[in-house]
Short mmCIF file of C-alpha atoms in Angstrom, two decimals:
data_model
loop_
_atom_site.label_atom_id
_atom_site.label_comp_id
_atom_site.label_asym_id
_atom_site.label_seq_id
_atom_site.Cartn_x
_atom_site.Cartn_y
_atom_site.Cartn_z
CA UNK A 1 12.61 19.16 29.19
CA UNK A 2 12.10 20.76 26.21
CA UNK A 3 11.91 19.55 22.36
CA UNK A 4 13.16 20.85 19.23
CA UNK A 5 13.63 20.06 15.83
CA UNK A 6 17.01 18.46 14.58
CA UNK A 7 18.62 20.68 11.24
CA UNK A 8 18.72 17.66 9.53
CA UNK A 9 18.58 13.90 10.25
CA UNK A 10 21.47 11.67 9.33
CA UNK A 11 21.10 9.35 6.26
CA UNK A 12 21.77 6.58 9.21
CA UNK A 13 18.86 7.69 11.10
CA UNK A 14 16.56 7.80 7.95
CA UNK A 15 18.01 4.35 6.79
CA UNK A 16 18.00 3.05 10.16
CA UNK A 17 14.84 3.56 11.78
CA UNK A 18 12.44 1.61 9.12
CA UNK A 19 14.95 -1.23 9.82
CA UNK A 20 15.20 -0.61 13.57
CA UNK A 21 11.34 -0.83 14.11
CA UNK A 22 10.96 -3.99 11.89
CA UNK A 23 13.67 -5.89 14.06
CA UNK A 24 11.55 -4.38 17.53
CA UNK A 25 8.26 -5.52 16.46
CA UNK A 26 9.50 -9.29 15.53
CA UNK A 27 11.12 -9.00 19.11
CA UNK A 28 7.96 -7.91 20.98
CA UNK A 29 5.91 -10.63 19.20
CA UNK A 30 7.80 -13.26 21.09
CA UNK A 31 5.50 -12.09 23.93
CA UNK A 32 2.46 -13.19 22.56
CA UNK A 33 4.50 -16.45 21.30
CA UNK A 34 5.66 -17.26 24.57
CA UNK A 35 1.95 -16.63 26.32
CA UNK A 36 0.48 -19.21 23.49
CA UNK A 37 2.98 -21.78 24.70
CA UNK A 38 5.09 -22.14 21.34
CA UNK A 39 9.29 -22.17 21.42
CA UNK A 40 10.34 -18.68 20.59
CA UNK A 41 13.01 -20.31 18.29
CA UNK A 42 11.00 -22.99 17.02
CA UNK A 43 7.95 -20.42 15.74
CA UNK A 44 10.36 -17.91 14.22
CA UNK A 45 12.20 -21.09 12.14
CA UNK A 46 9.09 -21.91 10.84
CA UNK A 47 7.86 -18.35 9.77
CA UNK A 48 11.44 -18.78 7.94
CA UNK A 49 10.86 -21.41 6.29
CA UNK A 50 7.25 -20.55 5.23
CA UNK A 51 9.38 -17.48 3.75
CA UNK A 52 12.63 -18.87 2.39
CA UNK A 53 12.13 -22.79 2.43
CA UNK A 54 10.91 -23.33 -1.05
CA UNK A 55 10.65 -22.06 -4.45
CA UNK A 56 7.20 -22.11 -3.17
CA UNK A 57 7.41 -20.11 -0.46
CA UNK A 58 9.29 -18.00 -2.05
CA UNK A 59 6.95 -17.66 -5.12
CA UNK A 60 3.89 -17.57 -2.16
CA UNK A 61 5.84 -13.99 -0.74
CA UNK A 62 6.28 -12.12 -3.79
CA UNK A 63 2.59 -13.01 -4.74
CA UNK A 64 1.87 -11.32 -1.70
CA UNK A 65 4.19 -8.62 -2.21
CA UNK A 66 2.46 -7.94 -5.38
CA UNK A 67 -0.54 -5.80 -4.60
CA UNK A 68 1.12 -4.29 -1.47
CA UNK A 69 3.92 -2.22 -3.80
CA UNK A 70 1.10 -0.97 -5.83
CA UNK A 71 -1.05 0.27 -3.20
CA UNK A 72 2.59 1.42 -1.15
CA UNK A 73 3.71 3.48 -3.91
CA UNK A 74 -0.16 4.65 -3.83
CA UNK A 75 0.37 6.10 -0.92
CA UNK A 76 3.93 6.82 -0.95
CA UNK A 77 3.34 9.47 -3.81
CA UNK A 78 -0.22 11.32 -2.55
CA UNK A 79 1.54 11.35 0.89
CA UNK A 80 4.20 13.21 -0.12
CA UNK A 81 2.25 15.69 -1.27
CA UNK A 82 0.33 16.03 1.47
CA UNK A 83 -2.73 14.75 -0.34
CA UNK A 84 -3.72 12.21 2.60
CA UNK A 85 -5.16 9.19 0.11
CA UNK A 86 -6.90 6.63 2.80
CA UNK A 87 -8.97 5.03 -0.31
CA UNK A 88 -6.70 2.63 -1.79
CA UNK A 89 -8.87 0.13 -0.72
CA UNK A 90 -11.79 1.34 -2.68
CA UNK A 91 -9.43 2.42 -5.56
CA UNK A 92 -8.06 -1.04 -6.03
CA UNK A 93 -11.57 -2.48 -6.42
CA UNK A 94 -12.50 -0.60 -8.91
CA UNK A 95 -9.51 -1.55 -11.05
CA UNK A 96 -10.58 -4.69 -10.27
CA UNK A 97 -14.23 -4.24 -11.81
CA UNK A 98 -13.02 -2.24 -14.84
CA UNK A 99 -10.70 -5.20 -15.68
CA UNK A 100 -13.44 -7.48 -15.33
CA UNK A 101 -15.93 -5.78 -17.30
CA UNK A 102 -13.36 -5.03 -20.04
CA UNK A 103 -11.44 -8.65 -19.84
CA UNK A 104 -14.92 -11.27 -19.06
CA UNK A 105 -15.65 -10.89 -22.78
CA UNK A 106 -16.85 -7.51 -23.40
CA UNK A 107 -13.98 -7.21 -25.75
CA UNK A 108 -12.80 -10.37 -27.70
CA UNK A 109 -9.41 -9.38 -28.71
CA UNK A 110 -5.88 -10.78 -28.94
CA UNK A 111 -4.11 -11.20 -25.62
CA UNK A 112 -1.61 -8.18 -26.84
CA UNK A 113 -4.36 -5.69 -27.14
CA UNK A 114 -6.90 -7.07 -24.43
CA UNK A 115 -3.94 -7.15 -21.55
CA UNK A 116 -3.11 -3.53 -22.20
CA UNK A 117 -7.14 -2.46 -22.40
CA UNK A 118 -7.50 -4.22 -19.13
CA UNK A 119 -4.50 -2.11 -17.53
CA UNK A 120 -5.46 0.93 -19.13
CA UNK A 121 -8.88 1.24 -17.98
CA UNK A 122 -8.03 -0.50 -14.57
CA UNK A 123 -5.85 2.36 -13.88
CA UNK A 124 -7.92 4.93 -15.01
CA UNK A 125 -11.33 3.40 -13.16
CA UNK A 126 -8.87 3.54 -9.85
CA UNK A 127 -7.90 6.99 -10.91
CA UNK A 128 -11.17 8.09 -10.94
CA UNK A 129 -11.68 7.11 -7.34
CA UNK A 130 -8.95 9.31 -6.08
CA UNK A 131 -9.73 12.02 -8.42
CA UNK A 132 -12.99 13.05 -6.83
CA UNK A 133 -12.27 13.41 -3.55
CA UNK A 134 -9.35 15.88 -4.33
CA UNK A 135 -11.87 17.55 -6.60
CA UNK A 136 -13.75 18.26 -3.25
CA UNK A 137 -10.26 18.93 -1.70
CA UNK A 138 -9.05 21.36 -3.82
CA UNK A 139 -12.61 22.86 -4.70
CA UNK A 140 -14.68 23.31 -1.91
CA UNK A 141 -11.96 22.49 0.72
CA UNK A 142 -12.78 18.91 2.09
CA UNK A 143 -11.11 17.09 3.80
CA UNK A 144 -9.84 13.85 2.11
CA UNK A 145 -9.22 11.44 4.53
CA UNK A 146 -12.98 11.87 5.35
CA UNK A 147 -13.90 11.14 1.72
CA UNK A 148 -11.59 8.94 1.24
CA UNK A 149 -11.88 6.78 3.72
CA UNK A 150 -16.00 6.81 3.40
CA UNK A 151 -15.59 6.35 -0.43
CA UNK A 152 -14.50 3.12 0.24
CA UNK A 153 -17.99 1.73 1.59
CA UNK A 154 -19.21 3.28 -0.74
CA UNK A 155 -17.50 1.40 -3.14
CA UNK A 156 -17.84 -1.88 -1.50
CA UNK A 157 -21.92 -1.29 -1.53
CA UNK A 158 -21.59 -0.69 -5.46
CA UNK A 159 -19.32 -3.69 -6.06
CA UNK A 160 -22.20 -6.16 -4.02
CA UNK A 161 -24.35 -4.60 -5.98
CA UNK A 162 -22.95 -5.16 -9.44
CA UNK A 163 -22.06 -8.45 -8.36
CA UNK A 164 -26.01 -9.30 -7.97
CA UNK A 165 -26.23 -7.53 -11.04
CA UNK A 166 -24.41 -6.45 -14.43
CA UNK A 167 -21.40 -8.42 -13.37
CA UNK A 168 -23.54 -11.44 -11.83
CA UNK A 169 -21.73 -14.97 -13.35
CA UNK A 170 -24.77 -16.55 -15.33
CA UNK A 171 -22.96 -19.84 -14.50
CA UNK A 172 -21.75 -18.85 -11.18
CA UNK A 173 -24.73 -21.07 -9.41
CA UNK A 174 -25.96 -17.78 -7.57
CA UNK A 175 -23.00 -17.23 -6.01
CA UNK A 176 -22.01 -13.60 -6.03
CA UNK A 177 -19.17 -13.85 -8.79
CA UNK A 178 -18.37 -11.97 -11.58
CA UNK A 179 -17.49 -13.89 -15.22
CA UNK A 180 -13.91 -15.01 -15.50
CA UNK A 181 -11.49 -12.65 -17.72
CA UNK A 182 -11.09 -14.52 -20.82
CA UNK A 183 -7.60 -16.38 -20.98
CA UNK A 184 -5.94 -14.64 -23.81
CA UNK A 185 -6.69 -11.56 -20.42
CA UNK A 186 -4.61 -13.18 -17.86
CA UNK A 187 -1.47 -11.47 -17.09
CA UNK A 188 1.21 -13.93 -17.76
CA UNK A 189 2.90 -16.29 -14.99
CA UNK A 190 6.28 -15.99 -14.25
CA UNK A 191 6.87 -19.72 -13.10
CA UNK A 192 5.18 -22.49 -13.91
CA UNK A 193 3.06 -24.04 -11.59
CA UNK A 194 3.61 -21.22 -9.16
CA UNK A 195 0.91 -18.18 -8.44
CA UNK A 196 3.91 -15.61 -8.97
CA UNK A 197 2.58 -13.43 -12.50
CA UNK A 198 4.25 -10.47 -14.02
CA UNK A 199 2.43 -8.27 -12.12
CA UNK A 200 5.18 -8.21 -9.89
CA UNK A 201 7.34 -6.77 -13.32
CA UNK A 202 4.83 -3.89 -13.54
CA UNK A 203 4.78 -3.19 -9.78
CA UNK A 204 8.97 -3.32 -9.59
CA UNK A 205 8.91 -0.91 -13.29
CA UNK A 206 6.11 1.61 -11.41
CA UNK A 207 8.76 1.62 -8.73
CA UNK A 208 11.38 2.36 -10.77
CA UNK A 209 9.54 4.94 -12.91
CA UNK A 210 8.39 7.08 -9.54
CA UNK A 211 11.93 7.09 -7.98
CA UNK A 212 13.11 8.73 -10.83
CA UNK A 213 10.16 11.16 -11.79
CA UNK A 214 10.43 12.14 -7.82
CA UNK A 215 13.80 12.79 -7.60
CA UNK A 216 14.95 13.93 -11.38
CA UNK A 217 11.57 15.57 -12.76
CA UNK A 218 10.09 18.81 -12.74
CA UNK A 219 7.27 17.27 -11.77
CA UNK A 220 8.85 15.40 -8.54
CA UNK A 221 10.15 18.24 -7.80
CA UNK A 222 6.49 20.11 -7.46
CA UNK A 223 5.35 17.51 -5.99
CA UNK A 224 7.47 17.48 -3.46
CA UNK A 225 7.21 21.34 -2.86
CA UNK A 226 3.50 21.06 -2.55
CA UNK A 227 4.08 18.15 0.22
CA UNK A 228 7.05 20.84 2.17
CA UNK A 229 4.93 24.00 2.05
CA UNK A 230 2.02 24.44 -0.11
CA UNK A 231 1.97 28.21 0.91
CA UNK A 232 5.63 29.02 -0.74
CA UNK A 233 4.96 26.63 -3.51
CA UNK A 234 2.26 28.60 -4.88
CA UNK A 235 4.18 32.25 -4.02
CA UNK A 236 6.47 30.40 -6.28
CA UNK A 237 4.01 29.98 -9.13
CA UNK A 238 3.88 26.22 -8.95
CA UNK A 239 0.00 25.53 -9.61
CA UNK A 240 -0.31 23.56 -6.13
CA UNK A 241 -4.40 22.33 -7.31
CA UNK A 242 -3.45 20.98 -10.74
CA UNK A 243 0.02 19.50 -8.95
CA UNK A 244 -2.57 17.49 -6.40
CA UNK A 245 -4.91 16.50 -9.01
CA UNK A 246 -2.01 14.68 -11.00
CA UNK A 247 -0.87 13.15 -7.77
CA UNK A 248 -4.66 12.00 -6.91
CA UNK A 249 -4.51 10.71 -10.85
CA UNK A 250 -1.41 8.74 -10.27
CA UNK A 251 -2.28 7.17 -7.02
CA UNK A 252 -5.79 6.33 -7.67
CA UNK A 253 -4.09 4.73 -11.09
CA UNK A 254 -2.07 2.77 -8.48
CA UNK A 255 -4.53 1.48 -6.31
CA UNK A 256 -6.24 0.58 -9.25
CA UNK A 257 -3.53 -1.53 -11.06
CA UNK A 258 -3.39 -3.25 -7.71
CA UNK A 259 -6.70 -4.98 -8.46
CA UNK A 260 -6.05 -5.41 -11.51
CA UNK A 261 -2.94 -7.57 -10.49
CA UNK A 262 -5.09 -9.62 -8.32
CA UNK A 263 -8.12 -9.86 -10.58
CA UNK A 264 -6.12 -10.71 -13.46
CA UNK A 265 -2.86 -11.73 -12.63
CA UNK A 266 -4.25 -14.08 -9.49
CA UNK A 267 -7.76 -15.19 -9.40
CA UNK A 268 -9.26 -14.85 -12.47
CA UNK A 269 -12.86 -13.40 -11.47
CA UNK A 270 -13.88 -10.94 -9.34
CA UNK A 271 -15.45 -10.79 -5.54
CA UNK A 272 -16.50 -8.99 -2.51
CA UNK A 273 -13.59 -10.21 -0.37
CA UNK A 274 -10.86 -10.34 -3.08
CA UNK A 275 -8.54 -7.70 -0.83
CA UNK A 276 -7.60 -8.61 2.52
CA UNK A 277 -7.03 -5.03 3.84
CA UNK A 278 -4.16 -4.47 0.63
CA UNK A 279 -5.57 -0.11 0.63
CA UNK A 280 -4.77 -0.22 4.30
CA UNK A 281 -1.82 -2.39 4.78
CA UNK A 282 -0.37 -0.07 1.74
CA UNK A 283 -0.48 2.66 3.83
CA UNK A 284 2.04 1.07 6.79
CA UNK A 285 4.03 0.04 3.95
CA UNK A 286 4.66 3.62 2.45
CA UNK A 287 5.13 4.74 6.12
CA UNK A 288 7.22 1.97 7.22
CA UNK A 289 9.45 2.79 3.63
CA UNK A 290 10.06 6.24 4.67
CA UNK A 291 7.48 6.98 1.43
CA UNK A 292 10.54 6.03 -0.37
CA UNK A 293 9.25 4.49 -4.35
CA UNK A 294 12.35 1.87 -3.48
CA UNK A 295 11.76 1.66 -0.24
CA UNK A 296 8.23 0.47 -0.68
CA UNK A 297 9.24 -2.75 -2.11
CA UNK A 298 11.50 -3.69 0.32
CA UNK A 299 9.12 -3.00 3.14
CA UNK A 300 6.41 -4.90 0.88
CA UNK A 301 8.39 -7.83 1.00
CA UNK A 302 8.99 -7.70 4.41
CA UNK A 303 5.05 -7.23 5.52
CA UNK A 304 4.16 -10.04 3.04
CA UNK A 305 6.95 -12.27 4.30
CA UNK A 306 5.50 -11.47 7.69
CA UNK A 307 2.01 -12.71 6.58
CA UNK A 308 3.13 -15.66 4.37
CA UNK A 309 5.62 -16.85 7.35
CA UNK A 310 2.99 -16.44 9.81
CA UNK A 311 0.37 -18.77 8.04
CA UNK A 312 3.22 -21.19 7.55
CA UNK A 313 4.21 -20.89 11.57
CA UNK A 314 0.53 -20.90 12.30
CA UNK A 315 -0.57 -24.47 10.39
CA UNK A 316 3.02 -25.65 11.61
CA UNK A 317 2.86 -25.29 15.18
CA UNK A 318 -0.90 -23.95 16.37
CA UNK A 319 -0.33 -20.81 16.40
CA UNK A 320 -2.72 -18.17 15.45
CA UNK A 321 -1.97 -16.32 11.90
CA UNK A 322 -3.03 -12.92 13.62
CA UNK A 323 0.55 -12.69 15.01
CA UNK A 324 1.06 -11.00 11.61
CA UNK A 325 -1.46 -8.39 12.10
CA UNK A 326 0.24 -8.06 15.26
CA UNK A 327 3.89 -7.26 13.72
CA UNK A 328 2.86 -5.05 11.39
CA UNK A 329 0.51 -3.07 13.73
CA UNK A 330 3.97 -3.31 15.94
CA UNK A 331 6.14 -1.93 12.89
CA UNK A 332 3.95 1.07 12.08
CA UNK A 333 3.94 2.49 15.38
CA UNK A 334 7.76 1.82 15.83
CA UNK A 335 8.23 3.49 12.49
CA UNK A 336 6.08 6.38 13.71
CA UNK A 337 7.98 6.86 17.41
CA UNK A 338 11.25 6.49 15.90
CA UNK A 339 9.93 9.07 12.82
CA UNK A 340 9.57 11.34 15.77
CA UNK A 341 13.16 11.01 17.96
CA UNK A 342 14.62 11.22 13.74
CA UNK A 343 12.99 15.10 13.22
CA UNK A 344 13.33 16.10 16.74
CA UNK A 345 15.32 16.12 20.21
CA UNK A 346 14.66 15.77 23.59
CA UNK A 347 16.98 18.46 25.74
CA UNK A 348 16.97 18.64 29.63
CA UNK A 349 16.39 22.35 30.45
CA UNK A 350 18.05 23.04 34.07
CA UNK A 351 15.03 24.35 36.23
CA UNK A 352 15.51 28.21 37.05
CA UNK A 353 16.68 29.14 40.00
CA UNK A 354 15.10 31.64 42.05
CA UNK A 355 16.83 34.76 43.30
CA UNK A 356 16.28 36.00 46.78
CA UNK A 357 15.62 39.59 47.27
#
C-alpha cells in the first residue's frame, strides 16, 4: 500500500465530509444510549425537541451558538495562517474583565457610547492575549501552542485574583463576583423574555466581514499565503511576521468579543466559571467548519444544538448530558480522519516479484 496526495479534492468531498462526520458521530452515540437503557428513537426526539420544540429552545441554541462563532472564527482565521491559537479560552476572559471594568461603572455614559467602549476595549484586552505569544513566535521562535495553551492558567490565576480583589463585588456577600455592568451596558435582547441578545448580530456580521476580507482582500490573500508556505510567501515579499501579528490581533480580538457577549450580552457580572470550555470547543468548531468564516456558524449551531438537545434529552429521560461531550469529541475526530482520505489516497502497490537467476 502506498499513500499519496490527491491534486485537488472535489468541492463534494470538502462540503461533504464536515457533514459526513456530524451524521457518524450522532450514529455512534446510540451506543452509549443503548448501554444506558434509553430508546434510541425516543432520546434523539427529545434532543429534537430541546432544539426545535420551542421559541425557547430555539432562542436557548443560538444563545449557545453565540460565543462558539466568536471563538470558531478565532480559530478559523490564526489557523489558517498557521499561527496555532490554543488560547481562546484565556482570550475570551479577558474580554470579559475589560468589559467589566469599563461597563460596572468606571465610566457612566450613555448606553450608545458605553456599549461601543465595552466592545472596543473587550476586543483589544483579548487581542492583547494573542498578541504576546506570537511576539515570542515570531521573535525568539516559540512555539505558540505551548504559550498559548499555558497563558490560559495563567489567566485564570489573574482573573481569581482580581475577583478577590479590584473587581471584588462590595455587595457580592464575599462571593467571588465582580460588580454588574451598569444597564444602559447590556447589549440589547433580541426577544423578549428570551436570553437570545444581539451578540449573535455581531458574531453573524464578524462572519460576514472575514469571509470576505479572506477571500476578496489583499490581506486574505497574505494570510492565506503565510498559512500555504511561509517560505515562498516571504521570497515573495509578503512580510510573513507583521501578516501573523495582524492575524494574532484579530483572533485574540475574537476570543475577546466572545466574553464580552457572555459578560454583557448574558449574565451581567463576571466569574471564574463563566466559560464552559467556549476557547476549546471553538477550536472543533473551526475544524469541524473546514476553517470556513461561514462554515463556522453552521457548525456552531450544530455543536450548541448538540449541547442544548442533550440537556433537554438528559432532564427528559435520565440520561447523562455528557453524551454531548461525547458527539462532539466523536465529530472532531471524524472531521480529522475524513480531512485525511479528502488530501490523500490509499493505492494497493502489487508486491514485486522476484526474478530467478
Amino acid at each position: 500500500m502506498r499513500i499519496e496526495p490527491r491534486q485537488a479534492p472535489s468541492a463534494l468531498m470538502t462540503l461533504g465530509i464536515p457533514v459526513l462526520s456530524a451524521v457518524i458521530a450522532l450514529a455512534l452515540a446510540a451506543i452509549p444510549l443503548a448501554f444506558a437503557g434509553a430508546g434510541i428513537a425516543a432520546a434523539y426526539g427529545e434532543m429534537f425537541k430541546g432544539v426545535f420544540g420551542s421559541t425557547f429552545a430555539i432562542s436557548e441554541t443560538l444563545t449557545r451558538a453565540t460565543p462558539l462563532v466568536f471563538t470558531g472564527l478565532a480559530a478559523a482565521l490564526a489557523f489558517r495562517a498557521r499561527l496555532w491559537n490554543i488560547g481562546a479560552e484565556g482570550q475570551l476572559y479577558l474580554g470579559a474583565m475589560a468589559a467589566v471594568a469599563i461597563g460596572a461603572g468606571a465610566v457612566d455614559a450613555p448606553g450608545y457610547i458605553l456599549v461601543p467602549m465595552i466592545v472596543l476595549f473587550g476586543c483589544a484586552a483579548g487581542a492583547a492575549g494573542m498578541a504576546v505569544p506570537t511576539v515570542l513566535k515570531t521573535r525568539f521562535g516559540a512555539d505558540e501552542v505551548v504559550t498559548t495553551l499555558l497563558l490560559n492558567f495563567v489567566i485564570l490565576i489573574f482573573l481569581q485574583m482580581m475577583l478577590e480583589g479590584p473587581l471584588k463585588d462590595p455587595m457580592g456577600l464575599g462571593w467571588p463576583q465582580s460588580p454588574p455592568i451598569l444597564d444602559q451596558g447590556m447589549l440589547p435582547p433580541l426577544m423578549d423574555r428570551m436570553r437570545v441578545h444581539s451578540g449573535l448580530i455581531i458574531a453573524l456580521v464578524a462572519a460576514g466581514v472575514a469571509q470576505f476580507m479572506l477571500a476578496r482582500s489583499v490581506w486574505g490573500f497574505k494570510l492565506r499565503a503565510v498559512g500555504e508556505n511561509a517560505a515562498a510567501a516571504r521570497h515573495a515579499g509578503i512580510g510573513v511576521n507583521r501578516t501573523l501579528m495582524s492575524v494574532a490581533i484579530v483572533s485574540g480580538g475574537l476570543a475577546g468579543m466572545a466574553g464580552v457577549s457572555e459578560v454583557a450580552g448574558l449574565k451581567g457580572y463576571l466569574t471564574a466559571d463563566l466559560s464552559p470550555g467556549f476557547g476549546y470547543t471553538g477550536i472543533v468548531v473551526a475544524m469541524l467548519a473546514g476553517l470556513s468564516p461561514v462554515g463556522v456558524v453552521i457548525s456552531a449551531l450544530f455543536i450548541a444544538g448538540v449541547f442544548v438537545g442533550a440537556d433537554s434529552m438528559s432532564r427528559a429521560m435520565g440520561v447523562s448530558s455528557y453524551l454531548a461531550d461525547l458527539v462532539v469529541s466523536m465529530a472532531l475526530l471524524c472531521v480529522l480522519i475524513g480531512g485525511f482520505f479528502a488530501r490523500y489516497r490509499i493505492l494497493r502497490v502489487a508486491p514485486a516479484r522476484s526474478e530467478g537467476v
